[in-house]
CSV table of C-alpha atoms in Angstrom, one decimal:
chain,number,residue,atom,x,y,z
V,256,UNK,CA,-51.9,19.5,-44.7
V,257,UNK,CA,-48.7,21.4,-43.3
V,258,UNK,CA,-45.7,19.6,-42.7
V,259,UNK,CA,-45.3,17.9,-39.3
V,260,UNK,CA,-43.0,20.0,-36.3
V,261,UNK,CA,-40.9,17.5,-34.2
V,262,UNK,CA,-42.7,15.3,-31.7
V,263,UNK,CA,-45.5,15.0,-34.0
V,264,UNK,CA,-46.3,11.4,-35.7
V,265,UNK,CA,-49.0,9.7,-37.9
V,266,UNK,CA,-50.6,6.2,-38.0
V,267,UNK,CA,-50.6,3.6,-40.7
V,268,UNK,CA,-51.9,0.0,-41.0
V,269,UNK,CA,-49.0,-2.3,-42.1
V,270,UNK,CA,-51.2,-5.0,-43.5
V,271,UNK,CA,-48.6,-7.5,-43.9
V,272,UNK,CA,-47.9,-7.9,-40.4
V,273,UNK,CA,-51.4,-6.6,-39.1
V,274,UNK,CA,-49.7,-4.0,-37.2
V,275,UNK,CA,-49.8,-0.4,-36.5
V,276,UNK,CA,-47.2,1.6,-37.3
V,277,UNK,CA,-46.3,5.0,-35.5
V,278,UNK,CA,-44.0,7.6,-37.7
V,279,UNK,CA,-42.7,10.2,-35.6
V,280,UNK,CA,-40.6,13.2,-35.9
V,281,UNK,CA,-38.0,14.1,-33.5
V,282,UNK,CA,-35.2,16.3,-32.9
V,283,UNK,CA,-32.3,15.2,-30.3
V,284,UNK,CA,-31.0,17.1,-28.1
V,285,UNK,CA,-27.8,18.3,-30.2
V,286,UNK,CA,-30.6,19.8,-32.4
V,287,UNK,CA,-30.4,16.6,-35.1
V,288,UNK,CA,-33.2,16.0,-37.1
V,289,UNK,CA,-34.4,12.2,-36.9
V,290,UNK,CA,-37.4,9.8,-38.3
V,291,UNK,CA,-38.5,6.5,-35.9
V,292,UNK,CA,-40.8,4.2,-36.4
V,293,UNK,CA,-43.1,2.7,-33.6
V,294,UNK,CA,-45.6,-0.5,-33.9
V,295,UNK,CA,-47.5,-2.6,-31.9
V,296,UNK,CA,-50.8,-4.8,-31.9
V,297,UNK,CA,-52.9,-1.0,-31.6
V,298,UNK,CA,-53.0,2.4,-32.2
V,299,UNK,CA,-52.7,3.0,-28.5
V,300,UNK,CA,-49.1,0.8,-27.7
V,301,UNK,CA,-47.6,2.6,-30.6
V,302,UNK,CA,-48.2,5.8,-29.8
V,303,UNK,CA,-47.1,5.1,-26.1
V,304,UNK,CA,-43.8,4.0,-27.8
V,305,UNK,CA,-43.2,6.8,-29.6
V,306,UNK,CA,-44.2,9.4,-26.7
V,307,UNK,CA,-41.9,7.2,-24.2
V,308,UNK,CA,-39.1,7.7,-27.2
V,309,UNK,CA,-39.5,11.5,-27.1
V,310,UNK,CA,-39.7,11.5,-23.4
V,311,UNK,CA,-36.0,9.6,-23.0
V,312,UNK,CA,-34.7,11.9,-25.4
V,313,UNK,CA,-35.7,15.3,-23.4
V,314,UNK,CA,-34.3,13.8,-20.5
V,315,UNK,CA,-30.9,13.8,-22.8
V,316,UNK,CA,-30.4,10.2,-23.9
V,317,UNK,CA,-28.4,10.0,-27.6
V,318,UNK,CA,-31.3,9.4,-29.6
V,319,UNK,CA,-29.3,5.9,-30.7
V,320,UNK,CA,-29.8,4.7,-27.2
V,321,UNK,CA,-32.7,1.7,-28.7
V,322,UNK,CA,-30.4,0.8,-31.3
V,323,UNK,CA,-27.3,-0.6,-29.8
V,324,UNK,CA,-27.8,-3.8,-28.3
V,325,UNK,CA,-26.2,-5.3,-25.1
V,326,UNK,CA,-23.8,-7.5,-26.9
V,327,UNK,CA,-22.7,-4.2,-28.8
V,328,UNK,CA,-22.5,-1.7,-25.8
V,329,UNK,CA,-20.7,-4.7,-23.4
V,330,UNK,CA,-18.0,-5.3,-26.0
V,331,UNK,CA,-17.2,-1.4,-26.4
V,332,UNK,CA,-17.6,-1.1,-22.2
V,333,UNK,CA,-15.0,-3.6,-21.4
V,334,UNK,CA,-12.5,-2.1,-24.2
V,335,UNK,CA,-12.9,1.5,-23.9
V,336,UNK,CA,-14.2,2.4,-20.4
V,337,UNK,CA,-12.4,-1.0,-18.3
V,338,UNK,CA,-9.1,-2.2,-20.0
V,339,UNK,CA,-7.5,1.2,-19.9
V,340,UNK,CA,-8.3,1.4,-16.2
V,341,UNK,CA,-8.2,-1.8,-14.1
V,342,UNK,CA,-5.4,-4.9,-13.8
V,343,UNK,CA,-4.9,-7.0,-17.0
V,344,UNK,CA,-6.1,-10.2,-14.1
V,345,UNK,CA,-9.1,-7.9,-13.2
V,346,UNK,CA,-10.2,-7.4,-17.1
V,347,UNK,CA,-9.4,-10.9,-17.1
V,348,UNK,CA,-12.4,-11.9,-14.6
V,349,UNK,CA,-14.8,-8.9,-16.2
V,350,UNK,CA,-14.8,-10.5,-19.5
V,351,UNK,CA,-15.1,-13.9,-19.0
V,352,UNK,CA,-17.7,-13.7,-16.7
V,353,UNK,CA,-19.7,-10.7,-18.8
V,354,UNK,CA,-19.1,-13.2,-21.9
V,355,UNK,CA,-20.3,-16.5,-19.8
V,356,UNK,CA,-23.5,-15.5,-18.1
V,357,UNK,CA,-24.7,-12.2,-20.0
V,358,UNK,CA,-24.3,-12.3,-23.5
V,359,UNK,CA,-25.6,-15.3,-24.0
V,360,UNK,CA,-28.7,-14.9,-23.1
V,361,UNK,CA,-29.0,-11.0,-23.3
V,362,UNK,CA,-26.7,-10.3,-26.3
V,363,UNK,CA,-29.0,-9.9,-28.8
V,364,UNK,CA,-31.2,-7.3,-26.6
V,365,UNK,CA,-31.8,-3.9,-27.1
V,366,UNK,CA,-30.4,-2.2,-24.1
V,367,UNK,CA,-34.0,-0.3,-23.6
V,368,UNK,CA,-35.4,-3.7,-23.7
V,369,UNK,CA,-33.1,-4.7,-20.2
V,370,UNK,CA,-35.7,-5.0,-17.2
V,371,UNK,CA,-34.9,-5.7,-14.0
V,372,UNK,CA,-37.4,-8.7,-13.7
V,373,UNK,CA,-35.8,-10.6,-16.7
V,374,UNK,CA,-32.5,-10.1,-15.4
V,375,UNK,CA,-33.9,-11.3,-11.3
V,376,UNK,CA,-34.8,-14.6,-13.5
V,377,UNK,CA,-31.9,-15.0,-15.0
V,378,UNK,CA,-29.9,-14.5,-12.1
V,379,UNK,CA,-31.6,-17.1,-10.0
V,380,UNK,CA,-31.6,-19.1,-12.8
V,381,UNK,CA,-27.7,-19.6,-13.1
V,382,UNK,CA,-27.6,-20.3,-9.1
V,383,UNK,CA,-29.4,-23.7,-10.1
V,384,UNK,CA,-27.8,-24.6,-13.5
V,385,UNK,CA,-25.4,-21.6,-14.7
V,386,UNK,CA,-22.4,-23.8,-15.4
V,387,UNK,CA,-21.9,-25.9,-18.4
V,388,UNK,CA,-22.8,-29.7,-16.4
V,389,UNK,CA,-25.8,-28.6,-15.9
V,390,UNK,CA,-24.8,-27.2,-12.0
V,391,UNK,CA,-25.7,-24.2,-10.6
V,392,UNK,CA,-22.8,-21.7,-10.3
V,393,UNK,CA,-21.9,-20.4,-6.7
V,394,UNK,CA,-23.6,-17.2,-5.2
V,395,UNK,CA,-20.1,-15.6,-4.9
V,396,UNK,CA,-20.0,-16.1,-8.7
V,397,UNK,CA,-23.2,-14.9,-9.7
V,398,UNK,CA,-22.7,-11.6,-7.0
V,399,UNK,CA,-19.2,-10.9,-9.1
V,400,UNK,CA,-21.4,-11.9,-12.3
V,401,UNK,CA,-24.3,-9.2,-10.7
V,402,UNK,CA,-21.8,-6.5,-10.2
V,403,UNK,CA,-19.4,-6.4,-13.5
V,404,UNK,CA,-23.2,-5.5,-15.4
V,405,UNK,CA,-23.6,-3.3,-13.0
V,406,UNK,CA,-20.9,-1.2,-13.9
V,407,UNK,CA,-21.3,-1.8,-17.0
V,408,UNK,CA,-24.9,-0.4,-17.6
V,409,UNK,CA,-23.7,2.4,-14.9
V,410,UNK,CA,-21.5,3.7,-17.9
V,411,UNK,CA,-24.3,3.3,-20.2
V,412,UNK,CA,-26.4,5.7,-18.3
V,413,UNK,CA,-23.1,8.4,-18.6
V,414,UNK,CA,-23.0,7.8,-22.1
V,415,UNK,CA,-26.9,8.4,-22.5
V,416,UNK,CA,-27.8,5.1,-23.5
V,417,UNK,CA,-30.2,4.4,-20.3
V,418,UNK,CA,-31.6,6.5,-17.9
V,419,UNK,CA,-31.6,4.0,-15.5
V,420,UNK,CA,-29.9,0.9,-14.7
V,421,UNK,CA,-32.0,-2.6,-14.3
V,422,UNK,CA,-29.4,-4.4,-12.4
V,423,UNK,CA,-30.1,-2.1,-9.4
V,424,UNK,CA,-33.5,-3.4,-8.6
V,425,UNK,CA,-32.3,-7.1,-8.4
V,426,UNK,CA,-31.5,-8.7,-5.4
V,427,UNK,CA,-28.1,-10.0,-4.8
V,428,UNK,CA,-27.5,-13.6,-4.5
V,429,UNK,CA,-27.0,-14.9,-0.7
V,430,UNK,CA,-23.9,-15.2,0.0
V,431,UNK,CA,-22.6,-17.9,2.4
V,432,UNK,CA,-19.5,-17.4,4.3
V,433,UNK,CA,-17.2,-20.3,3.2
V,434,UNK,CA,-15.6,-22.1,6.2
V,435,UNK,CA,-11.7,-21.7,5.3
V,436,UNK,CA,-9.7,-24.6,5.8
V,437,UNK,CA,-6.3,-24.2,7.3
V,438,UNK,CA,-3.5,-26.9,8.1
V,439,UNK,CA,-2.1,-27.6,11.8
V,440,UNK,CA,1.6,-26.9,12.8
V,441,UNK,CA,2.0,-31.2,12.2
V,442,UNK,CA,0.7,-30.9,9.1
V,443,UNK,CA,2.2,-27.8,7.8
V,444,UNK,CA,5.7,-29.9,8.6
V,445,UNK,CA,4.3,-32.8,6.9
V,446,UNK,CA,3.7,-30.8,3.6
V,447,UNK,CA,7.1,-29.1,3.9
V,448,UNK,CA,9.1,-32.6,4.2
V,449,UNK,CA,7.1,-34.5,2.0
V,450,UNK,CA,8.2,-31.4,-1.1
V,451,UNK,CA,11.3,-33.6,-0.5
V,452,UNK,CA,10.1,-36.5,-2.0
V,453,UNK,CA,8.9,-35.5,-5.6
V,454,UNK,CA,11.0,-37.2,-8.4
V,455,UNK,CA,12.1,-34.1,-10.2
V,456,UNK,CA,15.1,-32.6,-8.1
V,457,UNK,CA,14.4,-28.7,-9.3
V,458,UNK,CA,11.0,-28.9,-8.3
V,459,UNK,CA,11.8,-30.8,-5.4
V,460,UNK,CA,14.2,-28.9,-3.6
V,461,UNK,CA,11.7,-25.6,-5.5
V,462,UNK,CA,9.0,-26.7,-3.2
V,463,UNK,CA,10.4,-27.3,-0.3
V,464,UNK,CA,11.5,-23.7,-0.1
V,465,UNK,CA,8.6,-22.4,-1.5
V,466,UNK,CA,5.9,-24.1,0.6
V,467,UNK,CA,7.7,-23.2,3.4
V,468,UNK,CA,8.1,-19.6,2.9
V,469,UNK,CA,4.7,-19.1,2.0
V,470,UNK,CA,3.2,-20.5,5.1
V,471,UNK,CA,5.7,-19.1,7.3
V,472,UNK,CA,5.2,-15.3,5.6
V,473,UNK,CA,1.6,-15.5,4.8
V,474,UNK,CA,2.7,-14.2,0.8
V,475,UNK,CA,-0.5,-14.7,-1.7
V,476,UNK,CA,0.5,-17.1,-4.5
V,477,UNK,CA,1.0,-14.8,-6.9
V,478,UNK,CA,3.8,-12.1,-5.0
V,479,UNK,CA,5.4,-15.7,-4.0
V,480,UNK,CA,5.8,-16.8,-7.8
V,481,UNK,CA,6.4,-12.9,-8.5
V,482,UNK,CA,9.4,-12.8,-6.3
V,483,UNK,CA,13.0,-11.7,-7.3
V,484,UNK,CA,15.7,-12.1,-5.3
V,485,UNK,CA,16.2,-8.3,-5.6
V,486,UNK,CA,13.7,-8.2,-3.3
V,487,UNK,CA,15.0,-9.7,-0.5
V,488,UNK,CA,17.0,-8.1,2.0
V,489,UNK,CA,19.6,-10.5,3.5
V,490,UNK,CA,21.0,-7.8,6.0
V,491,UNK,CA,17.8,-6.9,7.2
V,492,UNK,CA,16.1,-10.3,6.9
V,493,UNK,CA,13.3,-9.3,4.7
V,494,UNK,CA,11.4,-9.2,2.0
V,495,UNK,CA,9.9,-6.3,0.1
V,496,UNK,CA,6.5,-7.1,-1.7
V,497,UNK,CA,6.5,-5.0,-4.9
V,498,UNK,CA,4.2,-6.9,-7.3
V,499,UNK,CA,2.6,-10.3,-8.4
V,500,UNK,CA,2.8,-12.2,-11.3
V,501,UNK,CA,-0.2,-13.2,-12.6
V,502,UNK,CA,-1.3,-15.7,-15.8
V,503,UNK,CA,-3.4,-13.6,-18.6
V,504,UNK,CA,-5.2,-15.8,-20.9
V,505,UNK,CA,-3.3,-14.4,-24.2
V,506,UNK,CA,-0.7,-12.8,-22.8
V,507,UNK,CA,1.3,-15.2,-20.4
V,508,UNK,CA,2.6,-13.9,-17.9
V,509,UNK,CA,2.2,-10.6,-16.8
V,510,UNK,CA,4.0,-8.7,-13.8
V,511,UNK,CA,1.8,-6.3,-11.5
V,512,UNK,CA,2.4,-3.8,-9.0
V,513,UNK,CA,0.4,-4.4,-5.9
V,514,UNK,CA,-3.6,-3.5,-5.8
V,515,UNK,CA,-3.2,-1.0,-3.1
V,516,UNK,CA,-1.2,0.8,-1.2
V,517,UNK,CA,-0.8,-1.8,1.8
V,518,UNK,CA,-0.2,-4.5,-0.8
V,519,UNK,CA,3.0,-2.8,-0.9
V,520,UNK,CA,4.7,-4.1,1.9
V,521,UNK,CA,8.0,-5.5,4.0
V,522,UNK,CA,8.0,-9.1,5.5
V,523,UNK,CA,10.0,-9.5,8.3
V,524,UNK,CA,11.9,-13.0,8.1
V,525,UNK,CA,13.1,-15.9,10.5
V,526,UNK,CA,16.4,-16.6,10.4
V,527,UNK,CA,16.5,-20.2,9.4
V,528,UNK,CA,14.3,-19.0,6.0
V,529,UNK,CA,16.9,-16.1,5.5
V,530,UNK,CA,19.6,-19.0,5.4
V,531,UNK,CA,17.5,-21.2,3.4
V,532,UNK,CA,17.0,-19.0,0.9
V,533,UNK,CA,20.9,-18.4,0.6
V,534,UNK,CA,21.8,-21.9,0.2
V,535,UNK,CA,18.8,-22.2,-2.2
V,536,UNK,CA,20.1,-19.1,-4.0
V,537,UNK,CA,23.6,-20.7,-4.4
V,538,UNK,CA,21.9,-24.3,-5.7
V,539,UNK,CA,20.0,-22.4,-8.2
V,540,UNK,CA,23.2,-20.7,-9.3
V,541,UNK,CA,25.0,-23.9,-10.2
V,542,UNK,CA,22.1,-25.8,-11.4
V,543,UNK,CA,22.2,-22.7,-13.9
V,544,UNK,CA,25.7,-22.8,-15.0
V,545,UNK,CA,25.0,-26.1,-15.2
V,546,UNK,CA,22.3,-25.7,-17.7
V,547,UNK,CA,23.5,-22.5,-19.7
V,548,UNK,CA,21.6,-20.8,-22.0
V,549,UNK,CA,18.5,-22.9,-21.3
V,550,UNK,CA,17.9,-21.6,-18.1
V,551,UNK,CA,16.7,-18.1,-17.6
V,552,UNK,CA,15.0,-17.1,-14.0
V,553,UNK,CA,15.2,-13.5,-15.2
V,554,UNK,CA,15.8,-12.7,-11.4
V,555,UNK,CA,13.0,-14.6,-10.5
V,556,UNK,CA,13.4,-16.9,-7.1
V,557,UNK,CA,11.0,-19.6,-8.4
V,558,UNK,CA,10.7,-20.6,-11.7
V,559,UNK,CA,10.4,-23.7,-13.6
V,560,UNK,CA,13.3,-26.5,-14.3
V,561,UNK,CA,13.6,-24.2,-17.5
V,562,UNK,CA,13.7,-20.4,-15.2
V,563,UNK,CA,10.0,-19.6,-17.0
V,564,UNK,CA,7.9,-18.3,-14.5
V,565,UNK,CA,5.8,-20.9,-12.7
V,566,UNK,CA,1.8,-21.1,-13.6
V,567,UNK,CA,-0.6,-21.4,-11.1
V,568,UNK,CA,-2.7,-24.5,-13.1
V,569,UNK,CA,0.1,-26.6,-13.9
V,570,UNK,CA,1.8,-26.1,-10.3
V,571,UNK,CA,-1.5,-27.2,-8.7
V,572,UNK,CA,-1.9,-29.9,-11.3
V,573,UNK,CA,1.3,-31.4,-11.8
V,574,UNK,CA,2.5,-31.1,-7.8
V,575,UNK,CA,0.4,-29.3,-5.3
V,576,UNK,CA,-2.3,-31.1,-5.4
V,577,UNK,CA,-0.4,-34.5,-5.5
V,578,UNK,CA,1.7,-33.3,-2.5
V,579,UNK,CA,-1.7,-33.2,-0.3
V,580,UNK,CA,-2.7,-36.0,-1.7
V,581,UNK,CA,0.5,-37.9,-0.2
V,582,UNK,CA,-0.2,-36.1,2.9
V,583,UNK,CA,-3.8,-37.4,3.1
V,584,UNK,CA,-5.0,-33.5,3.6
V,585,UNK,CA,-8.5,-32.5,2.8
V,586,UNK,CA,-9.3,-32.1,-0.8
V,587,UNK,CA,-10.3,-28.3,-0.3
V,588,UNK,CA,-7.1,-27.3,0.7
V,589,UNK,CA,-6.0,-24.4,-1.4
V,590,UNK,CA,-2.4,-23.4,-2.3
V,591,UNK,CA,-4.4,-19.5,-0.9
V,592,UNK,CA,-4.4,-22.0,2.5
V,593,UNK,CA,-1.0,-21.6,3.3
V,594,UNK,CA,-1.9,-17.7,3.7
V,595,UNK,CA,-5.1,-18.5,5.6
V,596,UNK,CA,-2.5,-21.0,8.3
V,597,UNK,CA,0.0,-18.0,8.7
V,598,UNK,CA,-3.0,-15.6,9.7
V,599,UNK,CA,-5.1,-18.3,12.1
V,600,UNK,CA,-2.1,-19.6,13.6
V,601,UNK,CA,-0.5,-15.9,14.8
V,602,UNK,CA,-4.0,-14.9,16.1
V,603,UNK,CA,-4.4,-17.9,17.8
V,604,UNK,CA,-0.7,-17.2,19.4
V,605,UNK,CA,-2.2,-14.0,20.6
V,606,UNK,CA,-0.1,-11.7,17.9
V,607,UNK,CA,-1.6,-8.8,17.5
V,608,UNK,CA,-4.2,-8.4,14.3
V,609,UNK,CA,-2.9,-5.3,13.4
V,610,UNK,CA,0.7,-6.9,12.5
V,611,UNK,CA,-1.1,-9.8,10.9
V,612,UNK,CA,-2.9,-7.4,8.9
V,613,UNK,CA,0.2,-5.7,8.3
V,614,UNK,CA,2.1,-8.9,7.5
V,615,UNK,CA,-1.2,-9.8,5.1
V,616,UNK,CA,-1.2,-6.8,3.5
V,617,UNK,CA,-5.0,-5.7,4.1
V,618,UNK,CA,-6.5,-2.8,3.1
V,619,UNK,CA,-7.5,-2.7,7.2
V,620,UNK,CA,-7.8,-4.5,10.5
V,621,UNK,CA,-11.9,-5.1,9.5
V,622,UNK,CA,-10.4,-6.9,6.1
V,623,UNK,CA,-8.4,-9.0,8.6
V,624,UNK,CA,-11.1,-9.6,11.7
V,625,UNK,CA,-13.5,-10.5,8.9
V,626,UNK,CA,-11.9,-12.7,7.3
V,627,UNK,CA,-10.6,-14.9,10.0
V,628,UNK,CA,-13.2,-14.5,12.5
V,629,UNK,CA,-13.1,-18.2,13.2
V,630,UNK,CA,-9.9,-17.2,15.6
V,631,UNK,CA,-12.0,-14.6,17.6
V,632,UNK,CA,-13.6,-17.1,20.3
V,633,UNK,CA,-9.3,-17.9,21.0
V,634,UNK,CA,-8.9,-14.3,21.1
V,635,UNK,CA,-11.7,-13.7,23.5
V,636,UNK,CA,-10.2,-15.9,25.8
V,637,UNK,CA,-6.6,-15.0,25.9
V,638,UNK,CA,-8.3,-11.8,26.8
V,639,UNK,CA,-10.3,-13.7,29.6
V,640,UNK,CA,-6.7,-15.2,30.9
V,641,UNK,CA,-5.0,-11.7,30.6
V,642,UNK,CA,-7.6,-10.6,32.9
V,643,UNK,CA,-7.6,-12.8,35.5
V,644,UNK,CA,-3.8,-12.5,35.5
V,645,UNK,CA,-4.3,-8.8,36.1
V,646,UNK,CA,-6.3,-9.1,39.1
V,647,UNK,CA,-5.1,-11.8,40.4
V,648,UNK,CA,-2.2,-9.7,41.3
């Protein structure tokens, strides 16, 4: 018998294991020579393996595409085609949620052996008990969770390890717009006064500014606690947004320039905040000379008794969430909140959404509108009232 040409294969009985065993002959599509083996229960199934083998590797998959397994190709995915290219915050969220809800379960899996049903299950499965009490995780959670594999087999088919991608014949989870919780005017002055009454006398007098600030400029936590007093324009009674500071896991923490281009932004400011933050820059000057070489704000405006840079668990912890507490405000008020007031209370004083927007730093009005859609009924009618104005004369 003549020797066997690629794409050609031959049976035996693996007694053993009472399986047949396909041997087949290949050549990839760089020209390499290669040797697989194929088994299953019959003759039939094995040879249907090794025929669907040849027919991936004409359609130009690497012919190690059924070797590497989801654990392998995820870990060199995040590292070589992520890290390099997205915030240290945003790798960050890819890996722990990749790590969480994927490997587990699929790590061990050939990447061939991915279908879209096992992963429909799986997904629905983590919606009723995905987190580690036993809970199910949140549909907002399991989307993200949905949409990091996504990307991540999306580069698999580039590299010629899949010709298609499972995750896209899954349905999303339902997503249910979360009702955002915002404070009124009296209790946005209640919070601010009652930053006077913590013990410690940095943080004290530190939150009372901050708080204020934030919910009077709309800033996201992390350009507030990223904020140098560079930035601010005394003259021109503003501040200039040029990055965040964020807390890496690892790393500490890490300085970024804003995601996009309207990140980037000025704040106009009142004057009694442009005064406040000049008598609090002065206080932080002596309480410095006071403390010498154990304080170090490194230009930062707010900082710890210490000048580190303030983290966003601890601050929660230790006084945020203490401060509502005092205040008797609802438990899913978020430090984020103070944004959300700034937004819903200009809209609902008829200021126009594109400065809001502006002021917010959205990518576009439809970021805004969408996201504070709540305020549109109070819109409507200030529109009604403009109306009748109108005609009236």
């Amino acid at each position: 018998m003549g020797k066997r040409n690629a794409g050609e294969g031959s049976f035996f009985f693996d007694k053993e294991r009472k399986i047949w065993v396909y041997q087949l002959r290949y050549m990839d599509t760089n020209g390499k020579r290669g040797r697989k083996k194929f088994a299953a229960k019959t003759k039939k199934e094995a040879k249907d393996k090794g025929q669907a083998f040849l027919q991936q590797i004409k359609q130009g998959l690497d012919a190690d595409f059924a070797k590497i397994t989801v654990r392998e190709w995820t870990d060199i995915w995040l590292n070589s085609y992520a890290r390099p290219h997205i915030r240290p915050r945003t790798f960050e969220k890819y890996q722990s949620s990749l790590l969480s809800y994927i490997i587990p379960k699929f790590g061990a899996m050939k990447l061939e052996d991915l279908s879209s049903l096992k992963l429909q299950e799986h997904f629905n499965s983590l919606l009723v008990n995905g987190r580690q009490d036993g809970k199910g995780l949140s549909a907002s959670t399991v989307r993200a969770t949905r949409r990091y594999f996504s990307m991540c087999l999306d580069d698999a088919i580039k590299a010629k390890l899949l010709i298609e991608n499972p995750v896209q014949s899954t349905k999303a989870a339902k997503l249910t717009k979360k009702e955002i919780v915002v404070l009124t005017k009296e209790e946005v002055t209640m919070l601010v006064n009652e930053a006077k009454n913590i013990k410690s006398p940095f943080m004290s007098k530190t939150l009372f500014v901050l708080i204020g600030l934030t919910v009077r400029t709309g800033m996201r936590q992390g350009e507030v606690f990223g904020l140098k007093w560079q930035d601010i324009d005394f003259n021109e009674s503003s501040i200039f947004i040029r990055r965040s500071l964020a807390h890496i896991i690892g790393q500490g923490a890490v300085f970024q320039e804003p995601k996009t281009k309207s990140g980037r932004r000025r704040i106009i400011l009142l004057n009694e905040d442009i005064e406040l933050l000049k008598e609090y820059r002065k206080w932080q000057q002596e309480y410095a000379e006071d403390l010498g070489d154990k304080f170090d704000s490194n230009d930062l405006v707010f900082t710890t008794p210490f000048g580190m840079p303030i983290s966003p668990t601890n601050f929660t912890r230790r006084y945020f969430r203490p401060l509502l507490e005092k205040c008797g405000i609802n438990k899913d008020f978020t430090f984020h909140g103070l944004r959300h007031t700034h937004a819903t209370l200009l809209l609902k004083q008829g200021v126009n959404p594109k400065i809001v927007q502006e002021r917010l730093g959205h990518s576009s009005i439809k970021v805004t509108m969408d996201t504070y859609s709540h305020v549109l009924p109070d819109i409507q009618r200030q529109a009604l009232c403009a109306i009748e104005k109108i005609f009236e004369s």
